[in-house]
Amino acid sequence: MTGQAASPVPVRVRAPGKVNLALCVDRLGDDGYHRVISVFQAVSLYEDVLASPADELSLTVAGLQAERVPTDATNLAWRAAELLAAHAGVEPAVALHIVKGVPTAGGMAGGSADAAAALVACDALWRTNLPREELAELAAELGSDVPFALVGHTAVGTGRGHEVTAAMTLGEYHWALGLRDEGLSTAAVYGAFDDAGGGAGDWDDEPPTDLMQALRAGDPAALGATLRNDLEEHAIALNPALAEAVRVARLAGALGVVVSGSGPTVAALGRSAQHALAIAAAMTAAGVVDDVATAVGGVPGARVVGGIGA
């Protein structure tokens, strides 16, 4: 066993959801995966994971769309606890409680945030004291978005999206998020992308130059003009109502609008916090979304906010 005896003190860890400023997707490879280049930005919608001492592994969920979240071994947070325990040579004895603030199946990586938070929380609770680099390796085994949830802020993901490098950015960015009660299956969206022959062009191993320049300059208007998601048209084909949310956000003066990840969350970039609120109000008034939120990016990745090390 790595580290000391487990702590009797519960640990609370907070991890952010994300929007994809760019999601560039290559054709399906022979290995069954797509190469992607994703520019992630962590935003201030959060998942909280409370890890408490227990005799065995258990999981409960509360908060936004909690009824849609599994509480068994199919949950990424559960899998994260099991993976860390096996790696560190400890018993997976922990009671995990998730408080959700990120939409489920919304393209904002709420499940990945849960997994990252569970890794950090269990590492603190069990005092396994793994370096962040080692946690990141475990995170990559759990899913392609999990390593970014550890890092946060703004970063570039390559490979399957799991190889994460921090991006140079200035300023903060204000988002209006159009949410839907019914999620979209990532597998279904990628399947539609493949069926349409997606990714058939030349592949560039670098993130979009104009987008990265906008981030380095701290220029929201330039960033808005360069938002990109190669899956967007396929997400809209599966859920045509998304097109109306995109249209309304643009009419409200958004600097740029993009479907986040595989959708169905529509992310609209505002000029300011007040403008983001106005865009959200326009989407609500038009009845094109089920709910709205506003958020700022980029915020830190998974971190302890209560208990040990807080």
Short mmCIF file of C-alpha atoms in Angstrom, two decimals:
data_model
loop_
_atom_site.label_atom_id
_atom_site.label_comp_id
_atom_site.label_asym_id
_atom_site.label_seq_id
_atom_site.Cartn_x
_atom_site.Cartn_y
_atom_site.Cartn_z
CA MET A 1 0.00 0.00 0.00
CA THR A 2 1.22 3.49 -0.89
CA GLY A 3 1.04 6.23 1.74
CA GLN A 4 -0.36 6.10 5.28
CA ALA A 5 -3.48 4.77 6.95
CA ALA A 6 -6.70 6.12 5.50
CA SER A 7 -8.05 9.34 6.96
CA PRO A 8 -11.24 9.33 9.05
CA VAL A 9 -12.09 12.78 7.65
CA PRO A 10 -14.35 13.00 4.56
CA VAL A 11 -12.90 14.80 1.53
CA ARG A 12 -14.83 17.01 -0.86
CA VAL A 13 -13.42 17.64 -4.34
CA ARG A 14 -14.83 19.98 -6.99
CA ALA A 15 -14.24 19.47 -10.72
CA PRO A 16 -15.53 21.58 -13.63
CA GLY A 17 -17.51 20.83 -16.74
CA LYS A 18 -16.11 21.95 -20.07
CA VAL A 19 -16.94 23.40 -23.44
CA ASN A 20 -15.03 22.50 -26.59
CA LEU A 21 -13.74 25.63 -28.26
CA ALA A 22 -12.58 23.38 -31.06
CA LEU A 23 -13.24 19.71 -31.71
CA CYS A 24 -11.43 18.48 -34.80
CA VAL A 25 -12.15 14.83 -35.59
CA ASP A 26 -10.31 12.53 -37.99
CA ARG A 27 -11.82 9.52 -39.75
CA LEU A 28 -12.26 6.31 -37.77
CA GLY A 29 -8.92 4.52 -37.45
CA ASP A 30 -8.17 0.83 -37.82
CA ASP A 31 -7.88 0.66 -34.03
CA GLY A 32 -11.52 1.67 -33.66
CA TYR A 33 -10.72 5.18 -32.39
CA HIS A 34 -10.82 8.64 -33.91
CA ARG A 35 -7.83 10.93 -33.64
CA VAL A 36 -9.04 14.24 -32.27
CA ILE A 37 -7.66 17.64 -31.49
CA SER A 38 -9.78 19.31 -28.86
CA VAL A 39 -9.32 22.73 -27.34
CA PHE A 40 -11.07 22.45 -23.98
CA GLN A 41 -12.12 25.24 -21.65
CA ALA A 42 -13.20 24.45 -18.10
CA VAL A 43 -16.26 26.45 -17.05
CA SER A 44 -17.85 27.29 -13.72
CA LEU A 45 -20.47 24.54 -13.67
CA TYR A 46 -19.20 22.00 -11.18
CA GLU A 47 -19.48 18.44 -9.98
CA ASP A 48 -18.76 17.94 -6.27
CA VAL A 49 -17.67 14.50 -5.06
CA LEU A 50 -17.64 13.74 -1.33
CA ALA A 51 -15.51 10.73 -0.35
CA SER A 52 -16.21 9.38 3.14
CA PRO A 53 -14.68 6.46 5.07
CA ALA A 54 -16.68 3.25 4.65
CA ASP A 55 -16.35 -0.53 4.81
CA GLU A 56 -17.13 -0.97 1.11
CA LEU A 57 -17.60 1.03 -2.09
CA SER A 58 -20.96 2.74 -2.54
CA LEU A 59 -22.26 5.67 -4.58
CA THR A 60 -25.15 8.11 -4.27
CA VAL A 61 -26.06 11.05 -6.49
CA ALA A 62 -27.97 14.31 -5.97
CA GLY A 63 -28.42 17.54 -7.90
CA LEU A 64 -29.01 18.31 -11.58
CA GLN A 65 -30.56 15.35 -13.47
CA ALA A 66 -29.39 13.02 -10.69
CA GLU A 67 -32.08 10.48 -11.56
CA ARG A 68 -30.34 9.82 -14.88
CA VAL A 69 -27.00 8.88 -13.33
CA PRO A 70 -26.12 5.23 -12.59
CA THR A 71 -25.01 4.41 -9.04
CA ASP A 72 -23.23 1.14 -9.78
CA ALA A 73 -20.00 -0.01 -11.38
CA THR A 74 -20.95 1.58 -14.70
CA ASN A 75 -20.46 5.03 -13.15
CA LEU A 76 -17.08 6.60 -13.97
CA ALA A 77 -16.58 7.80 -10.40
CA TRP A 78 -17.09 4.24 -9.11
CA ARG A 79 -14.64 2.96 -11.73
CA ALA A 80 -12.15 5.66 -10.76
CA ALA A 81 -12.22 4.54 -7.12
CA GLU A 82 -11.73 0.90 -8.12
CA LEU A 83 -8.89 1.76 -10.50
CA LEU A 84 -7.03 3.87 -7.95
CA ALA A 85 -7.45 1.22 -5.25
CA ALA A 86 -6.10 -1.53 -7.51
CA HIS A 87 -3.20 0.65 -8.62
CA ALA A 88 -2.25 1.66 -5.07
CA GLY A 89 -2.88 -1.73 -3.47
CA VAL A 90 -5.63 -0.63 -1.12
CA GLU A 91 -9.20 -1.77 -0.55
CA PRO A 92 -11.81 0.27 -2.50
CA ALA A 93 -13.58 1.17 0.74
CA VAL A 94 -15.29 4.54 0.29
CA ALA A 95 -18.75 6.06 0.23
CA LEU A 96 -18.92 8.42 -2.74
CA HIS A 97 -21.61 11.09 -2.98
CA ILE A 98 -21.88 13.18 -6.15
CA VAL A 99 -23.64 16.55 -6.24
CA LYS A 100 -24.20 17.35 -9.90
CA GLY A 101 -24.08 20.79 -11.46
CA VAL A 102 -23.14 19.75 -15.01
CA PRO A 103 -25.82 18.42 -17.39
CA THR A 104 -25.90 14.66 -17.92
CA ALA A 105 -25.07 13.52 -21.47
CA GLY A 106 -24.80 17.17 -22.44
CA GLY A 107 -21.40 17.22 -24.10
CA MET A 108 -19.87 19.00 -21.10
CA ALA A 109 -18.04 16.00 -19.59
CA GLY A 110 -19.89 15.85 -16.29
CA GLY A 111 -19.14 12.15 -15.90
CA SER A 112 -15.48 12.78 -16.63
CA ALA A 113 -15.45 15.52 -13.99
CA ASP A 114 -16.90 12.99 -11.52
CA ALA A 115 -14.12 10.54 -12.34
CA ALA A 116 -11.39 13.15 -11.93
CA ALA A 117 -12.89 14.35 -8.65
CA ALA A 118 -13.17 10.78 -7.37
CA LEU A 119 -9.50 10.12 -8.17
CA VAL A 120 -8.39 13.22 -6.26
CA ALA A 121 -10.80 12.61 -3.37
CA CYS A 122 -9.89 8.95 -2.89
CA ASP A 123 -6.19 9.73 -3.21
CA ALA A 124 -6.57 12.21 -0.34
CA LEU A 125 -8.88 10.01 1.74
CA TRP A 126 -6.71 6.91 1.42
CA ARG A 127 -3.49 8.96 1.67
CA THR A 128 -2.07 7.18 -1.35
CA ASN A 129 -0.27 10.44 -2.22
CA LEU A 130 0.12 9.82 -5.94
CA PRO A 131 1.74 12.56 -8.04
CA ARG A 132 -0.66 14.39 -10.36
CA GLU A 133 1.18 12.89 -13.34
CA GLU A 134 0.33 9.41 -12.08
CA LEU A 135 -3.29 10.37 -11.46
CA ALA A 136 -3.39 11.71 -15.02
CA GLU A 137 -2.27 8.32 -16.35
CA LEU A 138 -5.09 6.64 -14.45
CA ALA A 139 -7.48 9.31 -15.69
CA ALA A 140 -6.59 8.48 -19.30
CA GLU A 141 -7.56 4.85 -18.68
CA LEU A 142 -11.03 5.97 -17.61
CA GLY A 143 -11.88 8.20 -20.59
CA SER A 144 -10.52 10.73 -23.02
CA ASP A 145 -11.99 13.77 -21.21
CA VAL A 146 -10.96 12.74 -17.68
CA PRO A 147 -7.33 14.01 -17.82
CA PHE A 148 -8.55 17.49 -18.79
CA ALA A 149 -10.93 17.57 -15.80
CA LEU A 150 -7.84 17.16 -13.60
CA VAL A 151 -6.06 20.06 -15.31
CA GLY A 152 -8.85 22.54 -16.02
CA HIS A 153 -8.33 26.09 -17.31
CA THR A 154 -7.85 25.94 -21.12
CA ALA A 155 -5.90 23.14 -22.76
CA VAL A 156 -5.33 21.23 -25.97
CA GLY A 157 -6.12 17.52 -26.06
CA THR A 158 -4.59 15.26 -28.71
CA GLY A 159 -4.56 11.52 -29.42
CA ARG A 160 -8.09 10.50 -28.38
CA GLY A 161 -8.22 13.85 -26.55
CA HIS A 162 -6.51 12.38 -23.48
CA GLU A 163 -3.01 13.83 -24.02
CA VAL A 164 -3.47 17.26 -22.48
CA THR A 165 -1.23 20.32 -22.81
CA ALA A 166 -2.04 23.64 -21.13
CA ALA A 167 -2.82 26.48 -23.54
CA MET A 168 -1.57 30.04 -23.17
CA THR A 169 -4.56 32.31 -22.60
CA LEU A 170 -5.41 35.78 -21.36
CA GLY A 171 -8.60 37.04 -19.76
CA GLU A 172 -11.83 35.25 -18.98
CA TYR A 173 -14.71 34.19 -21.19
CA HIS A 174 -18.43 34.45 -20.48
CA TRP A 175 -20.76 31.72 -21.69
CA ALA A 176 -24.51 31.29 -22.02
CA LEU A 177 -25.40 27.61 -22.09
CA GLY A 178 -28.60 26.28 -23.59
CA LEU A 179 -29.45 22.98 -21.87
CA ARG A 180 -31.77 20.16 -22.86
CA ASP A 181 -33.43 17.58 -20.62
CA GLU A 182 -32.77 14.79 -23.11
CA GLY A 183 -29.11 14.03 -23.73
CA LEU A 184 -27.38 12.80 -26.86
CA SER A 185 -25.39 9.60 -27.09
CA THR A 186 -21.74 10.28 -27.89
CA ALA A 187 -21.58 6.94 -29.72
CA ALA A 188 -24.61 7.86 -31.84
CA VAL A 189 -23.13 11.23 -32.83
CA TYR A 190 -19.79 9.68 -33.76
CA GLY A 191 -21.69 6.99 -35.66
CA ALA A 192 -23.51 9.64 -37.70
CA PHE A 193 -20.15 11.36 -38.34
CA ASP A 194 -18.71 8.07 -39.64
CA ASP A 195 -21.77 7.24 -41.73
CA ALA A 196 -21.46 10.64 -43.44
CA GLY A 197 -17.79 10.01 -44.27
CA GLY A 198 -16.56 12.48 -41.69
CA GLY A 199 -12.88 13.21 -41.39
CA ALA A 200 -12.11 12.39 -44.99
CA GLY A 201 -9.88 15.44 -45.56
CA ASP A 202 -6.21 16.00 -44.78
CA TRP A 203 -5.46 15.73 -41.06
CA ASP A 204 -3.61 18.53 -39.28
CA ASP A 205 -1.89 17.54 -36.03
CA GLU A 206 -2.07 21.11 -34.69
CA PRO A 207 -5.03 22.98 -33.18
CA PRO A 208 -6.53 25.76 -35.32
CA THR A 209 -3.98 28.59 -35.49
CA ASP A 210 -6.49 31.45 -35.50
CA LEU A 211 -8.27 30.08 -32.43
CA MET A 212 -5.02 29.69 -30.48
CA GLN A 213 -3.98 33.23 -31.44
CA ALA A 214 -7.31 34.56 -30.17
CA LEU A 215 -6.78 32.82 -26.82
CA ARG A 216 -3.22 34.16 -26.49
CA ALA A 217 -4.49 37.65 -27.23
CA GLY A 218 -7.41 37.35 -24.81
CA ASP A 219 -9.77 38.43 -27.63
CA PRO A 220 -13.30 37.03 -27.12
CA ALA A 221 -14.56 38.40 -30.45
CA ALA A 222 -11.78 36.70 -32.38
CA LEU A 223 -12.32 33.51 -30.39
CA GLY A 224 -16.04 33.54 -31.13
CA ALA A 225 -15.35 33.74 -34.86
CA THR A 226 -13.14 30.63 -34.74
CA LEU A 227 -15.19 28.19 -32.62
CA ARG A 228 -15.32 24.80 -34.35
CA ASN A 229 -16.96 21.42 -33.82
CA ASP A 230 -16.71 18.76 -36.52
CA LEU A 231 -19.52 16.81 -34.81
CA GLU A 232 -21.97 19.73 -34.69
CA GLU A 233 -23.90 19.10 -37.91
CA HIS A 234 -24.31 15.45 -36.94
CA ALA A 235 -25.56 16.32 -33.45
CA ILE A 236 -28.05 18.72 -35.07
CA ALA A 237 -29.14 16.02 -37.53
CA LEU A 238 -29.97 13.76 -34.57
CA ASN A 239 -31.66 16.61 -32.66
CA PRO A 240 -32.82 19.27 -35.17
CA ALA A 241 -34.13 21.53 -32.39
CA LEU A 242 -30.51 22.44 -31.64
CA ALA A 243 -30.41 24.53 -34.81
CA GLU A 244 -33.04 26.86 -33.39
CA ALA A 245 -31.07 27.37 -30.18
CA VAL A 246 -27.97 28.20 -32.24
CA ARG A 247 -29.97 30.66 -34.37
CA VAL A 248 -31.52 32.44 -31.38
CA ALA A 249 -28.15 32.81 -29.65
CA ARG A 250 -26.67 34.35 -32.79
CA LEU A 251 -29.58 36.76 -33.11
CA ALA A 252 -28.93 37.78 -29.49
CA GLY A 253 -25.48 38.94 -30.56
CA ALA A 254 -23.34 36.05 -29.38
CA LEU A 255 -19.72 36.41 -30.45
CA GLY A 256 -19.81 32.76 -31.45
CA VAL A 257 -22.01 29.72 -30.91
CA VAL A 258 -21.03 26.05 -30.86
CA VAL A 259 -22.55 22.75 -29.83
CA SER A 260 -20.30 21.50 -27.03
CA GLY A 261 -18.71 18.13 -27.70
CA SER A 262 -21.29 15.62 -28.90
CA GLY A 263 -24.10 17.88 -27.64
CA PRO A 264 -26.80 18.73 -26.97
CA THR A 265 -25.60 21.72 -24.90
CA VAL A 266 -25.35 24.88 -27.00
CA ALA A 267 -22.55 27.20 -25.83
CA ALA A 268 -22.78 30.87 -26.80
CA LEU A 269 -19.92 33.26 -26.08
CA GLY A 270 -20.89 36.66 -24.73
CA ARG A 271 -19.06 39.98 -24.59
CA SER A 272 -19.48 40.13 -20.80
CA ALA A 273 -21.29 38.46 -17.94
CA GLN A 274 -24.28 40.73 -18.55
CA HIS A 275 -24.35 39.87 -22.24
CA ALA A 276 -24.20 36.14 -21.44
CA LEU A 277 -27.25 36.62 -19.21
CA ALA A 278 -29.06 38.40 -22.05
CA ILE A 279 -28.29 35.56 -24.49
CA ALA A 280 -29.55 33.03 -21.95
CA ALA A 281 -32.73 35.07 -21.49
CA ALA A 282 -33.26 35.17 -25.25
CA MET A 283 -33.00 31.38 -25.52
CA THR A 284 -35.46 31.00 -22.64
CA ALA A 285 -37.92 33.48 -24.12
CA ALA A 286 -37.81 31.74 -27.51
CA GLY A 287 -38.54 28.37 -25.90
CA VAL A 288 -35.68 26.69 -27.80
CA VAL A 289 -34.05 25.09 -24.72
CA ASP A 290 -35.28 23.36 -21.60
CA ASP A 291 -33.04 25.33 -19.25
CA VAL A 292 -30.16 27.78 -19.33
CA ALA A 293 -27.05 28.53 -17.31
CA THR A 294 -24.26 31.05 -17.48
CA ALA A 295 -20.64 30.33 -16.68
CA VAL A 296 -17.17 31.77 -16.87
CA GLY A 297 -14.07 30.05 -18.26
CA GLY A 298 -11.42 28.90 -17.76
CA VAL A 299 -11.48 27.73 -14.17
CA PRO A 300 -9.19 25.29 -12.31
CA GLY A 301 -9.45 21.52 -12.58
CA ALA A 302 -10.29 19.03 -9.83
CA ARG A 303 -9.27 20.33 -6.42
CA VAL A 304 -9.98 19.65 -2.77
CA VAL A 305 -12.50 22.13 -1.35
CA GLY A 306 -13.34 20.44 1.95
CA GLY A 307 -11.72 18.02 4.35
CA ILE A 308 -8.05 17.11 4.00
CA GLY A 309 -5.93 19.75 2.33
CA ALA A 310 -8.76 22.25 1.90
#
